[in-house]
PDB file of C-alpha atoms in Angstrom:
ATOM      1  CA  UNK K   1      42.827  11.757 -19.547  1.00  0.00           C
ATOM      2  CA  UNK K   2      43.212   9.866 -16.003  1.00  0.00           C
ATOM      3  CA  UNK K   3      41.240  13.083 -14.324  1.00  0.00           C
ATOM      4  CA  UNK K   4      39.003  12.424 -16.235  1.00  0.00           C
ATOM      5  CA  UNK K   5      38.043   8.895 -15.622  1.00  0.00           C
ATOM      6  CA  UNK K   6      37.949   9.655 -12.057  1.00  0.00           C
ATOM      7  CA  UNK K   7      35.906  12.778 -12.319  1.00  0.00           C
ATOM      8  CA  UNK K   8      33.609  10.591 -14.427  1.00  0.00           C
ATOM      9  CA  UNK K   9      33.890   7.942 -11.988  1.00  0.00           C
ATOM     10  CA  UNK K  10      33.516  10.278  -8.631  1.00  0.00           C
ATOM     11  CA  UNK K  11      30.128  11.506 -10.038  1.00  0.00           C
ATOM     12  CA  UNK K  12      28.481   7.994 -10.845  1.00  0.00           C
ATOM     13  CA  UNK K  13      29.387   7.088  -7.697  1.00  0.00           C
ATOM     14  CA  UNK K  14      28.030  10.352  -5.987  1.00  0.00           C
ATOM     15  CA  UNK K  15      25.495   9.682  -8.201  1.00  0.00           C
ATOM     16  CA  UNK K  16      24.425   6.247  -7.576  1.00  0.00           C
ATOM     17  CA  UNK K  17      24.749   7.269  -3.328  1.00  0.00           C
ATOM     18  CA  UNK K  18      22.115   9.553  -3.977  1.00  0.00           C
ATOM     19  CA  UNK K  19      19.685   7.412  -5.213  1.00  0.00           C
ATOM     20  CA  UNK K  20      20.118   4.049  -2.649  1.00  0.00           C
ATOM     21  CA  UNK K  21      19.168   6.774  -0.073  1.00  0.00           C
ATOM     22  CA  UNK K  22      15.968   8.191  -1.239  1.00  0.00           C
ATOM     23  CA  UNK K  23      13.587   4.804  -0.604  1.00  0.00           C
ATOM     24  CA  UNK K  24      13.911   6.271   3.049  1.00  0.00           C
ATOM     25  CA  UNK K  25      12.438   9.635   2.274  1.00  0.00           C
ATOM     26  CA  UNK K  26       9.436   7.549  -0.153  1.00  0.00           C
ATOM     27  CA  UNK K  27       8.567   5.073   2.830  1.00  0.00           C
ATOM     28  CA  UNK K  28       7.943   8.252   5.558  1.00  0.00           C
ATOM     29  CA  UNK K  29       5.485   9.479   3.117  1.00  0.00           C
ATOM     30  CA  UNK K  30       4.052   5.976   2.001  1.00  0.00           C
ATOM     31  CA  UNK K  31       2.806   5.412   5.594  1.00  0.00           C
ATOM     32  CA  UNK K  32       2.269   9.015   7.575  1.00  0.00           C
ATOM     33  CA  UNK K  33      -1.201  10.914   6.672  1.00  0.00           C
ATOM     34  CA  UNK K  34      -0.325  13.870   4.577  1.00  0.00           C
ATOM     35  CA  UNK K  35      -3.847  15.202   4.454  1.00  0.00           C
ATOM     36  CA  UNK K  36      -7.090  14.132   6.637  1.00  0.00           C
ATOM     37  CA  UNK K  37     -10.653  13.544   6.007  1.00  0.00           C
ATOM     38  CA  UNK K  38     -13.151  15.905   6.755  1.00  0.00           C
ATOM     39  CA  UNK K  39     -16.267  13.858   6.378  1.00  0.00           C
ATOM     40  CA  UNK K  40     -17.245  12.137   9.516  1.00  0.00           C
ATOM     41  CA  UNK K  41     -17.119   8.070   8.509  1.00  0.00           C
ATOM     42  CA  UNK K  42     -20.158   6.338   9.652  1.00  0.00           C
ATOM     43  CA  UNK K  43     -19.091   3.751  12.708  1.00  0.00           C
ATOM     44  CA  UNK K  44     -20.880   1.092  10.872  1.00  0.00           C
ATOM     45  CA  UNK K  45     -18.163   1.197   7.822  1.00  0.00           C
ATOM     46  CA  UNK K  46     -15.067   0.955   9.806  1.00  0.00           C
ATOM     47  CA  UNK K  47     -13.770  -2.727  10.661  1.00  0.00           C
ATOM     48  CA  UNK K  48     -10.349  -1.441  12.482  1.00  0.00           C
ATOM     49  CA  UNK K  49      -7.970   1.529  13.225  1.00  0.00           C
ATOM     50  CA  UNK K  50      -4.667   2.181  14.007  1.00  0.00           C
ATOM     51  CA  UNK K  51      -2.354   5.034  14.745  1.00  0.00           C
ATOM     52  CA  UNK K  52       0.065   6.650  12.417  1.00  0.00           C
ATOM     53  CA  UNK K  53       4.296   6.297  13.782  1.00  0.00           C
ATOM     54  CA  UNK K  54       5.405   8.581  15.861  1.00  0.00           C
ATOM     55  CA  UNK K  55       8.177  10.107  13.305  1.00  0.00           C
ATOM     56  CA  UNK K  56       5.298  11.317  10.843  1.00  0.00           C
ATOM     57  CA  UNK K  57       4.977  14.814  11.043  1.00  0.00           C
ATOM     58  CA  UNK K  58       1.680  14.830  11.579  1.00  0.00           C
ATOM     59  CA  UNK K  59      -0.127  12.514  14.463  1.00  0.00           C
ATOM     60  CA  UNK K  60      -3.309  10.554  13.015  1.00  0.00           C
ATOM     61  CA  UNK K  61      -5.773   7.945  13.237  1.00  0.00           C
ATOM     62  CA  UNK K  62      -6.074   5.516   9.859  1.00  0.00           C
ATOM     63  CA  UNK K  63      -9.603   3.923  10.052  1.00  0.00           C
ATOM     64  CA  UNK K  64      -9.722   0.859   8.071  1.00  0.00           C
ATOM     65  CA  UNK K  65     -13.003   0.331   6.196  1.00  0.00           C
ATOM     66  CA  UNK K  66     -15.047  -2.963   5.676  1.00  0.00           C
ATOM     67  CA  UNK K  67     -13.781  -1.589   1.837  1.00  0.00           C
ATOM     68  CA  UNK K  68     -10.770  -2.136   2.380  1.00  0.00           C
ATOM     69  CA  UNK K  69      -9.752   1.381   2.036  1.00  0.00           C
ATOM     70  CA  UNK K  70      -7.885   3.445   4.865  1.00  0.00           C
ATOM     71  CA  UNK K  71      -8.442   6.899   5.850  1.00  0.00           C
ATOM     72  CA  UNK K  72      -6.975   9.325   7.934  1.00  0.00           C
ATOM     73  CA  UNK K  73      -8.571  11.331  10.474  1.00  0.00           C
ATOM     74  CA  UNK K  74      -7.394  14.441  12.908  1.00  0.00           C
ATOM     75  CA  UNK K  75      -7.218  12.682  16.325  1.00  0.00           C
ATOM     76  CA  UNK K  76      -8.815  16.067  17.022  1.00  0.00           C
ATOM     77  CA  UNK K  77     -12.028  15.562  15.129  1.00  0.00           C
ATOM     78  CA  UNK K  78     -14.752  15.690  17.926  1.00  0.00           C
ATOM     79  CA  UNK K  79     -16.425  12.563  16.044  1.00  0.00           C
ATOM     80  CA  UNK K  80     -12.681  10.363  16.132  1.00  0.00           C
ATOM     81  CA  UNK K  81     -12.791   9.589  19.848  1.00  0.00           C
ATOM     82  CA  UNK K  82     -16.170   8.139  19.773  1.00  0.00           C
ATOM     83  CA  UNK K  83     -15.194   5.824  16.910  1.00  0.00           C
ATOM     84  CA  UNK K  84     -12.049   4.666  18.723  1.00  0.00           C
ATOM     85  CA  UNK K  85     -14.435   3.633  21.435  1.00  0.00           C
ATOM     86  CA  UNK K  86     -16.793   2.126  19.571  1.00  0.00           C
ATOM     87  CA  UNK K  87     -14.630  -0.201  17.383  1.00  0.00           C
ATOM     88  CA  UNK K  88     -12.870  -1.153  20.667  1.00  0.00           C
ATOM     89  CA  UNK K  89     -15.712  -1.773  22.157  1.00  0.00           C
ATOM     90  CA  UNK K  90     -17.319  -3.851  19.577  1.00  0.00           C
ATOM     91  CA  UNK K  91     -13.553  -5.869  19.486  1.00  0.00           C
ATOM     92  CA  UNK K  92     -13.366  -7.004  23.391  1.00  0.00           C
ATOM     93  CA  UNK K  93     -17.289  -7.983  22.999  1.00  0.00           C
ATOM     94  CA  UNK K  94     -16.465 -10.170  20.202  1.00  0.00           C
ATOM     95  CA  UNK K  95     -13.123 -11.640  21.620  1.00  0.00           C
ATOM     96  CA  UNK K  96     -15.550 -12.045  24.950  1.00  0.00           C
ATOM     97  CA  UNK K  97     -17.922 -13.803  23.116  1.00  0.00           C
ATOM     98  CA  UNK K  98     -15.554 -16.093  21.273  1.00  0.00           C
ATOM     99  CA  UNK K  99     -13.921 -17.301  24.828  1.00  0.00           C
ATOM    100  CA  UNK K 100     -17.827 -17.677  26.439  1.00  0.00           C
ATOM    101  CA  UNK K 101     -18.623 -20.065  23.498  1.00  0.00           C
ATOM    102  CA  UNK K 102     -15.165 -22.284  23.550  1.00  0.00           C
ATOM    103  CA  UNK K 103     -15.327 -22.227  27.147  1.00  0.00           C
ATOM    104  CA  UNK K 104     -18.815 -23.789  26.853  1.00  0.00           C
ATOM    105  CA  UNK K 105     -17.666 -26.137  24.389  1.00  0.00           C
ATOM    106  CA  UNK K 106     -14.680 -27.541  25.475  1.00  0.00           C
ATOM    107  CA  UNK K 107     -16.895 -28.643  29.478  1.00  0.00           C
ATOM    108  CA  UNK K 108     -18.087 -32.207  29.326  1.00  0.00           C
ATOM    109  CA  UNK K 109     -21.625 -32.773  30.658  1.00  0.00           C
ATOM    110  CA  UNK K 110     -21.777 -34.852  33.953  1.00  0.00           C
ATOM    111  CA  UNK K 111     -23.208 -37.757  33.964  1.00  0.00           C
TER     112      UNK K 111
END
């Protein structure tokens, strides 16, 4: 009857092991592109990007749409590159703009 309680016991615990460890394998997939796009975005939708982590097994570009929703893209794609540049172009002209306008601002007039 004892070998029995701890076989019993044994395979909750194996049991309950098995399961604390699988949130890991859920969060690789949660944020790693499984499948890309293959409709080119127009520039004029997408607010921001970033790059998937280097352990996914697949490298890609997430574009982040005024929408709200993300979608990934084959860093390949001969469109992707020119997006990149655009949104990071239209960025450092607004975060050159905002400084040009504080600056301005902030300067007292001589009298």
């Amino acid at each position: 009857m004892r070998s029995l309680k701890f076989l019993l016991v044994l395979v909750l615990f194996c049991s309950l092991q098995m399961t604390s460890s699988a949130p890991l394998s859920v969060n690789v997939a949660v944020n790693c592109c499984m499948e890309f796009s293959k409709v080119k975005i127009p520039v004029k939708q997408v607010k921001s990007y970033s790059w998937t982590r280097s352990d996914c097994p697949r490298r890609a570009i997430v574009f982040q749409m005024i929408s709200g929703r993300e979608i990934c893209v084959d860093p390949e794609t001969t469109w992707a590159s020119g997006h990149v540049a655009k949104v990071d172009q239209r960025t450092t002209s607004k975060t050159t703009t905002t400084t040009t306008v504080s600056t301005a601002k902030t300067q007292s007039p001589t009298v």
